[in-house]
Each structure stands twice: as structure tokens, then as C-alpha cells.
mmCIF file of C-alpha atoms in Angstrom:
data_model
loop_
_atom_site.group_PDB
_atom_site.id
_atom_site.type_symbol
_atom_site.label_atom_id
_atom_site.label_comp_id
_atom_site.label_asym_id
_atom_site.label_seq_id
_atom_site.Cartn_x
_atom_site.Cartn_y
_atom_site.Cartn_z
ATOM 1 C CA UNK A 1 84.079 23.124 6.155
ATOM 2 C CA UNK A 2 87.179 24.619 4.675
ATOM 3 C CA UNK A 3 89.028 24.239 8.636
ATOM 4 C CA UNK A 4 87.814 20.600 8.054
ATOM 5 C CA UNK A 5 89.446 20.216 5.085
ATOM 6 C CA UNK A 6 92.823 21.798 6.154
ATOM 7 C CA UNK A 7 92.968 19.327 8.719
ATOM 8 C CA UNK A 8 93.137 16.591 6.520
ATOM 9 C CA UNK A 9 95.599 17.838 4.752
ATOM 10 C CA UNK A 10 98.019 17.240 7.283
ATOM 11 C CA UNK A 11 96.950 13.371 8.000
ATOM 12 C CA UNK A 12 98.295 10.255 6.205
ATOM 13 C CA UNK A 13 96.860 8.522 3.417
ATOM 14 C CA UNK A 14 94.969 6.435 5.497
ATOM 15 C CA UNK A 15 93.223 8.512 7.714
ATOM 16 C CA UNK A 16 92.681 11.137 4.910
ATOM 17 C CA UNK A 17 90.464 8.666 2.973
ATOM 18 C CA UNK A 18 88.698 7.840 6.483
ATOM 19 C CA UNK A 19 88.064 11.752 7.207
ATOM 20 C CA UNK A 20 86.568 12.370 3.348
ATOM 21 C CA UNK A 21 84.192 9.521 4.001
ATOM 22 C CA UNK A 22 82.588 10.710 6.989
ATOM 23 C CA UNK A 23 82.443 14.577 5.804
ATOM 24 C CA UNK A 24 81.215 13.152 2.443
ATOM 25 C CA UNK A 25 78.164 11.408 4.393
ATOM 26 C CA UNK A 26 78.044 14.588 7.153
ATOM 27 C CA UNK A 27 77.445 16.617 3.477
ATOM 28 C CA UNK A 28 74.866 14.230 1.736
ATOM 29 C CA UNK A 29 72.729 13.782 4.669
ATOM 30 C CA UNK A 30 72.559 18.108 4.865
ATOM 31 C CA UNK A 31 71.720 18.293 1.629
ATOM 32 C CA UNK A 32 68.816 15.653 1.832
ATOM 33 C CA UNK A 33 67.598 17.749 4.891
ATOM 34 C CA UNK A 34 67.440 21.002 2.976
ATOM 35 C CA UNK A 35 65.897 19.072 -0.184
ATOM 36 C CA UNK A 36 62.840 17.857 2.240
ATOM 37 C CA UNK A 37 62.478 21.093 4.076
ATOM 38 C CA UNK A 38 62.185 23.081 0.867
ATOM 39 C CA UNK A 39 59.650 21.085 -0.822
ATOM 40 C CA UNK A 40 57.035 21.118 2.029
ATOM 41 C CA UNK A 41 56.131 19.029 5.289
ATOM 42 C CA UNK A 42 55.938 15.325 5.102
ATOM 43 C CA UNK A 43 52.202 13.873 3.858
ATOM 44 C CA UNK A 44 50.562 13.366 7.367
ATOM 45 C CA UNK A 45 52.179 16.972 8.194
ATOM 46 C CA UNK A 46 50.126 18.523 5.120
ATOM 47 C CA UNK A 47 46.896 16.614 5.403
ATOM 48 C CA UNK A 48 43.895 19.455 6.649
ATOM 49 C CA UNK A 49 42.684 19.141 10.107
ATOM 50 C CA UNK A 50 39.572 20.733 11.285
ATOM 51 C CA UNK A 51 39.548 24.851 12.041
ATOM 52 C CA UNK A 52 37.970 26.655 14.848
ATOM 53 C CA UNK A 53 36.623 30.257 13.919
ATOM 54 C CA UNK A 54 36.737 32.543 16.599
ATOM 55 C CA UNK A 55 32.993 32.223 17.197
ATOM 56 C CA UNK A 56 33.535 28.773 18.043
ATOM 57 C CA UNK A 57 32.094 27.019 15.159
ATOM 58 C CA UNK A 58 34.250 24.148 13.479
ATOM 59 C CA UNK A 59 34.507 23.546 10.111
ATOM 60 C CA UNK A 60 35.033 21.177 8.541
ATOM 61 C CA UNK A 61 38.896 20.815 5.923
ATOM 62 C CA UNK A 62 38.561 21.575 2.410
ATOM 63 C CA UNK A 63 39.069 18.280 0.387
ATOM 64 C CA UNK A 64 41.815 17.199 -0.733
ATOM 65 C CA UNK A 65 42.525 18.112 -4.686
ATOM 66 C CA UNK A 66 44.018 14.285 -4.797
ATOM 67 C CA UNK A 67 40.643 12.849 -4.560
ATOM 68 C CA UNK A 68 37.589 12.984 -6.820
ATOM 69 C CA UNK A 69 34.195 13.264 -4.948
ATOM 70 C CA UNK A 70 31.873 10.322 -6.383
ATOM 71 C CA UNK A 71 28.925 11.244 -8.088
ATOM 72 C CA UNK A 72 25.629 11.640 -6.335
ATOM 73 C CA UNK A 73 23.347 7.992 -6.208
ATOM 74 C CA UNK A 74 19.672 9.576 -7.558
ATOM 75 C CA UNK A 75 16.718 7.218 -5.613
ATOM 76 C CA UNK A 76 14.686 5.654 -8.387
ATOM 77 C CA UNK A 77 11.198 7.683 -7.953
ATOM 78 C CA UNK A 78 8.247 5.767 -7.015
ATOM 79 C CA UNK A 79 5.733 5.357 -10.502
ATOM 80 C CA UNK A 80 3.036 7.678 -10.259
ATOM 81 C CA UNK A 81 -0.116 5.798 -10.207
ATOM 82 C CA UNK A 82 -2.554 6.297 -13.351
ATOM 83 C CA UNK A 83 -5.358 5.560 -12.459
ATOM 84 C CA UNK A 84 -5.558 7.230 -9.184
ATOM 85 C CA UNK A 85 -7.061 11.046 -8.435
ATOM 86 C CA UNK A 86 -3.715 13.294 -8.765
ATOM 87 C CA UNK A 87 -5.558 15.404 -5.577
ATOM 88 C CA UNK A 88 -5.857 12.269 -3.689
ATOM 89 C CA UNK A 89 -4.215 12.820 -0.061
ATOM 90 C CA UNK A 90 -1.188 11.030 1.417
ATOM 91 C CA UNK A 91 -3.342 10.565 4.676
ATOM 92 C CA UNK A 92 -6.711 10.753 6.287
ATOM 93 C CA UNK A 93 -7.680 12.341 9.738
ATOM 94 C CA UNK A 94 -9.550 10.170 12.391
ATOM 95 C CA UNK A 95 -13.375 10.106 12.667
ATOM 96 C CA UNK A 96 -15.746 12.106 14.853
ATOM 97 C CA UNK A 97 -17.718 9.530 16.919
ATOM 98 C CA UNK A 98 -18.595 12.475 19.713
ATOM 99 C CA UNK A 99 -21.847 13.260 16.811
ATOM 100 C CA UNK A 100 -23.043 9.253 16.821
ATOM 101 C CA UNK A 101 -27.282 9.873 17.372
ATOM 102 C CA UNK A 102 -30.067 6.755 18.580
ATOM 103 C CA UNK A 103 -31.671 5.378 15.729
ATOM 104 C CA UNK A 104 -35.661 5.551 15.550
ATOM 105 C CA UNK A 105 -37.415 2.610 17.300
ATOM 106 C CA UNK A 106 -38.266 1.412 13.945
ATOM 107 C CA UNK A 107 -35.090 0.607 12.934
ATOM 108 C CA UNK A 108 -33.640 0.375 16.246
ATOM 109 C CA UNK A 109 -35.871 -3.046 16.703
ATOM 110 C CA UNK A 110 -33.576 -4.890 13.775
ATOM 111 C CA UNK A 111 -31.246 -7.552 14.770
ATOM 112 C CA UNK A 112 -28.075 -7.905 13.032
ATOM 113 C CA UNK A 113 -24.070 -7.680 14.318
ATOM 114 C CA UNK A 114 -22.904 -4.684 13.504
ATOM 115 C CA UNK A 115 -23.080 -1.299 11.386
ATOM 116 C CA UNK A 116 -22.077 2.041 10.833
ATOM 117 C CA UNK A 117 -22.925 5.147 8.685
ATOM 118 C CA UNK A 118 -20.581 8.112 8.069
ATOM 119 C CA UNK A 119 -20.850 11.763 6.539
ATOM 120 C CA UNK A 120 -17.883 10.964 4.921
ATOM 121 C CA UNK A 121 -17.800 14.961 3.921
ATOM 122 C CA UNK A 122 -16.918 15.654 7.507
ATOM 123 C CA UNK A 123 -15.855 12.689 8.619
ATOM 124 C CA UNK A 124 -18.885 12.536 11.277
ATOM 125 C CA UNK A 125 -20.079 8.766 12.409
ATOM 126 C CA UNK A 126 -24.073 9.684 12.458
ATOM 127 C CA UNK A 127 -24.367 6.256 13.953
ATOM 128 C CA UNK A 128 -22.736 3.185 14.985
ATOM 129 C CA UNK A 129 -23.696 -0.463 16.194
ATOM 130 C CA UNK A 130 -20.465 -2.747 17.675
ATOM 131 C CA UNK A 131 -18.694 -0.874 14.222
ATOM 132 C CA UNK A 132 -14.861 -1.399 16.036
ATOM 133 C CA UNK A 133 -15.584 -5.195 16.757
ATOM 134 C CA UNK A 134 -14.430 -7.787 14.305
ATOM 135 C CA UNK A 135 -16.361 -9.829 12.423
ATOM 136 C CA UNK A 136 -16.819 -12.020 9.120
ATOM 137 C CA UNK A 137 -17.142 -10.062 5.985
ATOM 138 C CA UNK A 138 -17.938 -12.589 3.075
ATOM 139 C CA UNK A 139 -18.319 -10.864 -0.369
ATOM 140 C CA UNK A 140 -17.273 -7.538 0.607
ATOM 141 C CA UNK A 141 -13.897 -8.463 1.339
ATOM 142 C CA UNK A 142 -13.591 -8.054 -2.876
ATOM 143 C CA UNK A 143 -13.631 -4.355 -2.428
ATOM 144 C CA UNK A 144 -10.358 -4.574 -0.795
ATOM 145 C CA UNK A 145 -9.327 -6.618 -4.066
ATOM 146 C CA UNK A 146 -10.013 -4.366 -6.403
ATOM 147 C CA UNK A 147 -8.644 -2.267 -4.890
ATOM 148 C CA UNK A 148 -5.619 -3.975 -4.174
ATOM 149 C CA UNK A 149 -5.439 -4.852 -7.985
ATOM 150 C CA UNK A 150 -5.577 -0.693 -8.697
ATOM 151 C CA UNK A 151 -2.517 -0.074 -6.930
ATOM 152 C CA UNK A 152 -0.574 -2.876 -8.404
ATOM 153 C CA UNK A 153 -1.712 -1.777 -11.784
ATOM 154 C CA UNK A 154 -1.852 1.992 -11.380
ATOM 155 C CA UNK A 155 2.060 1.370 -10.469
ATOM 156 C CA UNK A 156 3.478 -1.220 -13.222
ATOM 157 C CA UNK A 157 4.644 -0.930 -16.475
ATOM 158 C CA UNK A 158 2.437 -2.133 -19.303
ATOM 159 C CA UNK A 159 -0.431 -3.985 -17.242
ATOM 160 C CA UNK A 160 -3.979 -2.355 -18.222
ATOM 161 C CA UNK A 161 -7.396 -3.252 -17.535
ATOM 162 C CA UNK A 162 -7.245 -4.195 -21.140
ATOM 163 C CA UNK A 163 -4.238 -6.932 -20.239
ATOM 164 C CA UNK A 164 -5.553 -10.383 -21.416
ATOM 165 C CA UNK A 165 -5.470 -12.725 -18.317
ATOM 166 C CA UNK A 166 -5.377 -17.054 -19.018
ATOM 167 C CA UNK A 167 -7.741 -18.753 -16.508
ATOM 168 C CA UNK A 168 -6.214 -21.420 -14.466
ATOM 169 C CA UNK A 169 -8.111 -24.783 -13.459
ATOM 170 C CA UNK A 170 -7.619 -23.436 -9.853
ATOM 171 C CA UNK A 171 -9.946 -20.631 -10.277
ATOM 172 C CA UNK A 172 -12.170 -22.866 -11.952
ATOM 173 C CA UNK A 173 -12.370 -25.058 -8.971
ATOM 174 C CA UNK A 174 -13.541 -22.065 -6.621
ATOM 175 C CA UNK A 175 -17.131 -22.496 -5.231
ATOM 176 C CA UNK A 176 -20.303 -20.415 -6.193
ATOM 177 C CA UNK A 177 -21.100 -17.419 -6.652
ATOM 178 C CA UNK A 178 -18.950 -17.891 -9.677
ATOM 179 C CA UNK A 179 -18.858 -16.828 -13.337
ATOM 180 C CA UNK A 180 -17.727 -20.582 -14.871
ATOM 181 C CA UNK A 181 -14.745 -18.877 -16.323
ATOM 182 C CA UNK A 182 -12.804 -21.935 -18.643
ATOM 183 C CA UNK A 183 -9.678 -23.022 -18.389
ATOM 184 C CA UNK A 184 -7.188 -21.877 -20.749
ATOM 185 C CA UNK A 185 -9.280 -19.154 -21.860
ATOM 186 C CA UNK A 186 -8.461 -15.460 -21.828
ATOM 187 C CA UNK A 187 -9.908 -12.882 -20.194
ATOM 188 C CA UNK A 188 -9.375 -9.245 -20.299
ATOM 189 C CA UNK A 189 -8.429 -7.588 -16.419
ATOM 190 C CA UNK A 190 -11.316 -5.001 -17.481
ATOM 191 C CA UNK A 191 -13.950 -8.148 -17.412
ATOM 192 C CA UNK A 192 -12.825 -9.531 -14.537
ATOM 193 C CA UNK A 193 -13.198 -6.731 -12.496
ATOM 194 C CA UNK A 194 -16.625 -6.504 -13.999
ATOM 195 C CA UNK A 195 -17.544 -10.435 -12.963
ATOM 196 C CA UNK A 196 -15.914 -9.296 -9.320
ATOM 197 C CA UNK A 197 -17.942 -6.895 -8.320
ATOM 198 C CA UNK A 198 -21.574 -7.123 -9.617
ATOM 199 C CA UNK A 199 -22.655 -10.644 -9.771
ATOM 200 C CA UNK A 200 -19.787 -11.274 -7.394
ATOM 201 C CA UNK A 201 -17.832 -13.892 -8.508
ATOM 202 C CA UNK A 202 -15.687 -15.680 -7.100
ATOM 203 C CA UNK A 203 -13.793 -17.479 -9.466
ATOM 204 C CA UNK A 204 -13.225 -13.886 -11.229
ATOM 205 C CA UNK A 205 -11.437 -12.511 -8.005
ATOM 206 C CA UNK A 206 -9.308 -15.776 -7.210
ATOM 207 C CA UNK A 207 -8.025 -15.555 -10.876
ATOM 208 C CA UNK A 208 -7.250 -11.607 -10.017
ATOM 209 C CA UNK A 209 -5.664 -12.592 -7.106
ATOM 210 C CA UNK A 210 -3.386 -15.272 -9.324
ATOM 211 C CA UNK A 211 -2.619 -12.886 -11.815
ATOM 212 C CA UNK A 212 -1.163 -10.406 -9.498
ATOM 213 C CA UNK A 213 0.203 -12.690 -7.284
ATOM 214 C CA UNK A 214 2.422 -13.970 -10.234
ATOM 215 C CA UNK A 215 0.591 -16.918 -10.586
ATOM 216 C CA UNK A 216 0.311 -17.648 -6.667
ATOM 217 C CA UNK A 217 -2.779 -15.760 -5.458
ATOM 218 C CA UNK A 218 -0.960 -16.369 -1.648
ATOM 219 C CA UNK A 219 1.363 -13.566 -3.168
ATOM 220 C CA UNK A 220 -1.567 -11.374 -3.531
ATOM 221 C CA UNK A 221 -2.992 -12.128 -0.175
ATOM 222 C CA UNK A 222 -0.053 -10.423 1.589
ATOM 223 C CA UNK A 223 -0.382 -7.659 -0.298
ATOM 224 C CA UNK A 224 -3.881 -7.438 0.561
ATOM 225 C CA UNK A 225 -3.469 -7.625 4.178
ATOM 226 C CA UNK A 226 0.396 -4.966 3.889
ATOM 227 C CA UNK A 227 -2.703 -2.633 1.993
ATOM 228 C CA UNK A 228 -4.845 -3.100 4.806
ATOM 229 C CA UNK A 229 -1.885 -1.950 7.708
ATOM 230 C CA UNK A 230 -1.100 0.677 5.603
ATOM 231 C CA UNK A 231 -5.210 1.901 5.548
ATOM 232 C CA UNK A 232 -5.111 1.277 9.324
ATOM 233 C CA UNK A 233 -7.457 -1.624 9.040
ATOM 234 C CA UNK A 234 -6.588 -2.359 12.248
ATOM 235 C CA UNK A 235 -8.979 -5.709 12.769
ATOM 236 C CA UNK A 236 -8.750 -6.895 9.099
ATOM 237 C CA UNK A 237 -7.137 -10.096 8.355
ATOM 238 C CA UNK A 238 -7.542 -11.547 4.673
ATOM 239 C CA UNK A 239 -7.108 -15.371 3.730
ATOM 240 C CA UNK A 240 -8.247 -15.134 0.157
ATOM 241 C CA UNK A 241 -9.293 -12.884 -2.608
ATOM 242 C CA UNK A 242 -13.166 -13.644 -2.524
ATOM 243 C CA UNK A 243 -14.301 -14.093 0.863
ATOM 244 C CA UNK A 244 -15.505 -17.640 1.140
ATOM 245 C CA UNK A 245 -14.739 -19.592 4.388
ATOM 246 C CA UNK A 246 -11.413 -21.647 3.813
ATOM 247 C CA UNK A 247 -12.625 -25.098 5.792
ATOM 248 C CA UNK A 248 -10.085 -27.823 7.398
ATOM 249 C CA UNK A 249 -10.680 -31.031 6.998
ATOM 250 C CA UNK A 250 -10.612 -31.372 10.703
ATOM 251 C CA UNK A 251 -14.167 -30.204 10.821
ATOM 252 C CA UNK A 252 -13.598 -29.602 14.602
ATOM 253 C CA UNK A 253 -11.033 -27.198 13.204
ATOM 254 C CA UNK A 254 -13.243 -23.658 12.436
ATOM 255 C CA UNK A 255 -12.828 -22.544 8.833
ATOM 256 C CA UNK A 256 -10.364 -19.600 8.210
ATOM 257 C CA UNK A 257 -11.954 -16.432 6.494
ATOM 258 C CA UNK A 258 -11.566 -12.647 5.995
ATOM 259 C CA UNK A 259 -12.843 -10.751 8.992
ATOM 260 C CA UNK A 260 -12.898 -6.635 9.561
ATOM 261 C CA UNK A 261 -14.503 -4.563 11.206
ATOM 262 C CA UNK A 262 -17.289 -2.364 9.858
ATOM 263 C CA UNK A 263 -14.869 0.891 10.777
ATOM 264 C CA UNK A 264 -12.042 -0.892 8.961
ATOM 265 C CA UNK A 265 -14.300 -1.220 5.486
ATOM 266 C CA UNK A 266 -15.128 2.630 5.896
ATOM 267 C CA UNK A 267 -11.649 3.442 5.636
ATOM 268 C CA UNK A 268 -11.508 1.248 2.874
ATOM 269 C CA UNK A 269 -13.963 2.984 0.584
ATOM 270 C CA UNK A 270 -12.729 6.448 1.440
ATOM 271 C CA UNK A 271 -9.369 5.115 -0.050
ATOM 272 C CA UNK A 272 -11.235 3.368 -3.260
ATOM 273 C CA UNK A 273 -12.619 6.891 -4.247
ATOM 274 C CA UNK A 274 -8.685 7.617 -5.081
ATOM 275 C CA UNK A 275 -9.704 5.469 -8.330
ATOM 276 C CA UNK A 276 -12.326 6.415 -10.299
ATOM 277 C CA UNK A 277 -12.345 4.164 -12.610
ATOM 278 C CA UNK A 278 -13.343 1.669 -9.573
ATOM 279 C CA UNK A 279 -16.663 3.492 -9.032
ATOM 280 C CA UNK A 280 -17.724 2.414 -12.637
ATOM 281 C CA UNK A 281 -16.979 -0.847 -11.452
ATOM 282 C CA UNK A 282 -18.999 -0.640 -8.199
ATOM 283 C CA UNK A 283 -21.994 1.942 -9.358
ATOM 284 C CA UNK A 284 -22.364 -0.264 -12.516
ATOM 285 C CA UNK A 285 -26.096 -1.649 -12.305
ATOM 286 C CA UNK A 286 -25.851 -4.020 -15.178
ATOM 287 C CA UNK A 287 -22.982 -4.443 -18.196
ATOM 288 C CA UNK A 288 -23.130 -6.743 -21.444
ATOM 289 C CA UNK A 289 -20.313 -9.014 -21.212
ATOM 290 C CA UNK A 290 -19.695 -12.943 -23.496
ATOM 291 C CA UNK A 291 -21.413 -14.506 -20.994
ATOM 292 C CA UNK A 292 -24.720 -11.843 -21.374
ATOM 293 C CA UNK A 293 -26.016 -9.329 -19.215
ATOM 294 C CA UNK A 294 -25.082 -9.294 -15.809
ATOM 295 C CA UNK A 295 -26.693 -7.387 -13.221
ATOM 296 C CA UNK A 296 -25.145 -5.936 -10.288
ATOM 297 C CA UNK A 297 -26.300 -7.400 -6.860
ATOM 298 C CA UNK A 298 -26.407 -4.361 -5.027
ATOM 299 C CA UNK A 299 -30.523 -3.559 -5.215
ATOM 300 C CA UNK A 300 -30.104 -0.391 -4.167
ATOM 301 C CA UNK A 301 -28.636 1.210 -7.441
ATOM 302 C CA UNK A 302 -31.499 1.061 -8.952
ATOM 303 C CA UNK A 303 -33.590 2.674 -6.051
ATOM 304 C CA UNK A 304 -31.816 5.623 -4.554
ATOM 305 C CA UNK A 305 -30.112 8.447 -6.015
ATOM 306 C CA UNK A 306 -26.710 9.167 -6.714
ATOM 307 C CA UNK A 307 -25.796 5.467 -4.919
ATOM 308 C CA UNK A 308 -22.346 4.037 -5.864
ATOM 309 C CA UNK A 309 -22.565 0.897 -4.601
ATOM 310 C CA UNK A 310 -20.261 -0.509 -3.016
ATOM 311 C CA UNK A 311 -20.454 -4.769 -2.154
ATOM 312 C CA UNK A 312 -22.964 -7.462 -1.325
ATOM 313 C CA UNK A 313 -21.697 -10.571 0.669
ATOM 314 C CA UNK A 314 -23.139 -13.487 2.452
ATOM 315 C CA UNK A 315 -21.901 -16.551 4.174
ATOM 316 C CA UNK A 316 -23.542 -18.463 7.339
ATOM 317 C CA UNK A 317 -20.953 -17.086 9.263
ATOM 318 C CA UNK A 318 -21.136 -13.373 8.178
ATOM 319 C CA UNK A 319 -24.847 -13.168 7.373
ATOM 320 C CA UNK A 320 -26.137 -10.736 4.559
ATOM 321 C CA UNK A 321 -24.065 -8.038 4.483
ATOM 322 C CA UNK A 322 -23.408 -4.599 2.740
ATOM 323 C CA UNK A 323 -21.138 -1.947 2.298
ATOM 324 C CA UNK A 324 -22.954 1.150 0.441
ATOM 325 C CA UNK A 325 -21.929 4.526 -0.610
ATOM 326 C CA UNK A 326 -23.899 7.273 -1.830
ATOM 327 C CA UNK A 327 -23.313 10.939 -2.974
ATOM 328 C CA UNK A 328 -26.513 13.601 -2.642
ATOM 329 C CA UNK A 329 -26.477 17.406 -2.028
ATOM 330 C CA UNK A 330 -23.427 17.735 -2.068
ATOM 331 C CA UNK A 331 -22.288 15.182 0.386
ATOM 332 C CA UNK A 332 -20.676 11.289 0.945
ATOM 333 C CA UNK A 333 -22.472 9.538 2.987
ATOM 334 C CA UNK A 334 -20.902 5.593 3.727
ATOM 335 C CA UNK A 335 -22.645 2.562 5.391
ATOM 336 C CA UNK A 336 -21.688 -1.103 5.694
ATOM 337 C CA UNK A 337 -23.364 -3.799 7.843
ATOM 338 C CA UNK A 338 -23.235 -7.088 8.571
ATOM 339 C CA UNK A 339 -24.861 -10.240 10.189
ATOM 340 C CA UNK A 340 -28.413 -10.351 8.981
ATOM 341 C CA UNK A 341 -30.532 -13.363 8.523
ATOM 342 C CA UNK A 342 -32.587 -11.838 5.226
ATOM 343 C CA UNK A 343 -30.591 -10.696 1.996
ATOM 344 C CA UNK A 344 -34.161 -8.491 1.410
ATOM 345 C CA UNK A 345 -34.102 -6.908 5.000
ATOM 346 C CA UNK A 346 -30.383 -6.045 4.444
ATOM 347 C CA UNK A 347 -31.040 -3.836 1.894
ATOM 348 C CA UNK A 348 -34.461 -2.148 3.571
ATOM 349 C CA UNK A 349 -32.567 -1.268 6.356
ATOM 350 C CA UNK A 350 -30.048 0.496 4.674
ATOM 351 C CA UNK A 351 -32.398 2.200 2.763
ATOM 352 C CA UNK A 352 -34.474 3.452 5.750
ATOM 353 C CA UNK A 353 -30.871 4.254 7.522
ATOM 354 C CA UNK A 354 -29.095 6.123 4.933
ATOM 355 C CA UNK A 355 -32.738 8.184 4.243
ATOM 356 C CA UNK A 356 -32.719 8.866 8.029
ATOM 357 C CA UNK A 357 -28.807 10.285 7.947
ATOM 358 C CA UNK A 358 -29.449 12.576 5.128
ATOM 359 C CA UNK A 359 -32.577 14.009 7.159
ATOM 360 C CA UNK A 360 -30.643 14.253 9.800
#
């Protein structure tokens, strides 16, 4: 630089002041280089890339210190249901038809559509008559209210079986069997239930089906039939809360209605002893209530043993039909039929039937 300088020296004016302008930006654009190289490489120079270790595995670059990590989004956990058993399992295995047995000629001679009965202990079908094919289930299609109703209420905030419910003049326009529940009065969930499932009310379960429908029993419908998928009631289709036919006025048209089949309300009571508080619904034979004492329909609470109901139903398309469950020495046995022509043979039959599984 000093040479450089020398030189200049010796030039005129002019080309002196045209020298010390080019070595004064030959000097300012060295010392911007040295500033840069001493404070570090540019931003995308310094920015971490991904390592190899010398067994091959890559890791990933630490983060940079420039950048906060954001705070961990927690899933809201599911409410625990209340009312059902804490032991109650996630899922159920599949049933044993390979131990299905004849039925004595005695009872073998009855005509009706279809049945089953199950050691529900073991999950072993002791016998079985068309119990995969689908068919009309009238009445007993309120077991899959209730129990519908449980897991809505098990899982909400504040609703109780003591949660006051107004009747609507729909539910007062259902057809028999009904309660004659008013308009405009209220009713507690815990009474409903009650008016449901022993004298089998209908009015009772469309006004359940309102209520947790929010005020739309359609809403409750769906989640009838979503509760049925989720059982693996793989035939059962649900149009209402009570089971009556839902006729077109097209009579050429055939009326809609709940349909299942006997296998499909099996796996439906194994999942409505998660609650309880259901089975004192269900096993009730008779409860005082405004409107008096109402009996259960179910005749054979009063008859056999450690019986827990479950559901009467009739309709002309269903027939008399029944879904029992009873518990004795120690084990579950479950039966439901459907499609006979006498409410009184019904219930013989499944008393002779469910005395010749326990024998057996």
C-alpha cells in the first residue's frame, strides 16, 4: 500500500485525486470482507443440516435457539361414564355356535320365527332357530333406548335420572301401549325410564327419544342406530324410539319399523349389563309411580329365579316377542324370540327353554 501511495506522489493534481478514490474504495471493500468473515458465515451458511453418525443413523439438527417450540395441544379426555361398571370391557369376543344342541320334540313342535339362547358366561349359543336372520322387533327395540339414553347421560354434564323432562304434544300423540303422559307436564328421566320398560310405553320412550335428541327424537334415532354399528348389530336398523310400525299413507307402501336380528339383541343385553342401574329398570316387577302401580309385563319375573327381565313386544308384523335374561348358579344365561301368535305361549316357551339350558 505504501508503493501505492509513493506513486501518487509523483502524479498531478488530477490524477492524484483519481488514484485516492479508487484505493479508498479497493480499502473499504477489504475491510467489509474481513468484518463479514470475522463475525461468522452468512445465515443460510449457519443454519444446521442433518448429521450422519458413523453407524449410519441420521439425526436429526438441534433447533435453532431463535425459535420457541409451541406448547404441547392436550386432547380433551373423553367423560368417564357414571353410571356404567368401571370393569366393563372395551370389547367382546365372538360367540361359540360349534355347542348349538336339538331342542326336545316338545318344544321343538312350536312355531314361531326365530330364537336363540346363550350361556352368556362362556359365550356358548346352547341353541338357535334362524337367530342371524332379520326380522321385526316391536317393543324390544326400547332396550336399545335405554340404553342409548345411559350413554348419553352417563357422558354429559348435569343430566340425571332425576332431570325433570316437559312432555311435548308429539309424544302425546304416539299410539298405545302408552302411559297418557300430559302436555306441558314434567316428568323426571328416572320415571320415564320406569313407564319405558315395564308397562312399555310408548309415549314414555318417544319423549326420551325427544329429550335426547334436543327436542328432535330423529336426532336420537341416529344415535341409536351409530350405537348399534358400534355393538356390531349388524342387521339392526331403528326408525323410532318405541318400536311401532311407522305406516305411509300409500298403504301399498309397507310401514317402516325397527328390525334386528335375535343375535343382534344378544349383543345388546351383554352391553346393557355395563349399567346397573338399567337392570333395576328391567328386573323391576312392579313400582308405585303418580299414575299408581304399574306392573312390569314381563310374566316371568315373578316365576323364575334370579330373572332380570329384559323386554316384551308385539306388533302383527313381529308377533309376541321376548328378550329375557336370567342369572342362576353362578351363570348368565340370555334368550330372545320372536314371531309368535300367543303373548301366553311366548312366555311358556321360554320358560320350558331356559329350564332345559340350565339342565343342560
Amino acid at each position: 500500500m505504501k508503493f501505492e501511495f509513493e506513486k501518487i506522489k509523483n502524479m498531478n493534481k488530477r490524477d492524484r485525486i483519481i488514484a485516492l478514490a479508487v484505493c479508498s474504495v479497493i480499502f473499504f471493500t477489504v475491510l467489509i470482507i474481513a468484518l463479514v468473515t470475522a463475525s461468522g458465515s452468512t445465515p443460510e451458511e449457519s443454519a444446521p443440516t442433518a448429521e450422519t453418525k458413523s453407524t449410519g443413523e441420521v439425526t436429526a439438527p438441534p433447533p435453532s435457539a431463535s425459535i420457541t417450540p409451541a406448547a404441547p395441544v392436550s386432547t380433551p379426555a373423553r367423560p368417564v361414564n357414571r353410571y356404567k361398571r368401571p370393569d366393563a370391557p372395551s370389547s367382546y369376543g365372538e360367540f361359540d355356535f360349534s355347542t348349538v344342541r336339538p331342542l326336545p320334540d316338545i318344544l321343538a313342535r312350536q312355531k314361531f320365527k326365530a330364537g336363540i339362547l346363550v350361556d352368556l358366561t362362556n359365550r356358548k349359543v346352547l341353541w338357535e332357530k334362524n337367530s342371524t336372520v332379520t326380522v321385526p322387533i316391536a317393543s324390544m327395540s326400547k332396550l336399545m333406548t335405554i340404553y342409548t339414553a345411559f350413554e348419553e347421560m352417563g357422558s354429559s354434564n348435569g343430566i340425571t335420572p332425576s332431570t325433570r323432562v316437559t312432555a311435548s304434544n308429539a309424544c302425546a300423540a304416539v299410539g298405545k301401549v302408552k302411559i297418557n303422559l300430559k302436555p306441558g307436564e314434567k316428568y323426571t328421566l328416572h320415571e320415564l325410564f320406569i313407564y319405558a320398560m315395564l308397562p312399555s310405553a310408548n309415549d314414555a320412550a318417544f319423549l326420551i327419544a325427544e329429550y335426547f335428541g334436543y327436542g328432535d327424537s330423529r336426532n336420537f334415532i341416529e344415535k341409536m342406530n351409530l350405537k348399534a354399528r358400534e355393538i356390531g348389530m349388524n342387521s339392526a336398523s331403528f326408525v323410532n324410539a318405541n318400536g311401532l310400525p311407522i305406516y305411509n299413507t300409500d298403504r301399498n307402501i309397507p310401514p317402516r319399523m325397527n328390525v334386528a336380528s335375535c343375535l343382534d339383541m344378544v349383543k345388546l343385553i351383554e352391553r346393557i349389563y355395563e349399567y346397573p342401574l338399567i337392570l333395576r329398570y328391567t328386573s323391576s316387577a312392579q313400582a308405585k309411580t303418580r299414575f299408581g302401580t304399574i306392573k312390569n309385563s314381563n310374566q316371568l319375573l315373578a316365576k323364575i329365579e334370579g330373572m332380570e327381565g329384559m323386554k316384551t313386544g308385539y306388533t302383527q308384523a313381529a308377533g309376541h316377542c321376548l328378550a329375557f335374561s336370567c342369572t342362576i348358579n353362578g351363570r348368565r344365561y340370555v334368550g330372545v324370540l320372536t314371531g309368535f301368535d300367543n303373548r301366553q305361549t311366548c312366555f311358556n316357551f321360554a320358560r320350558r327353554l331356559l329350564g332345559w339350558g340350565i339342565r343342560n
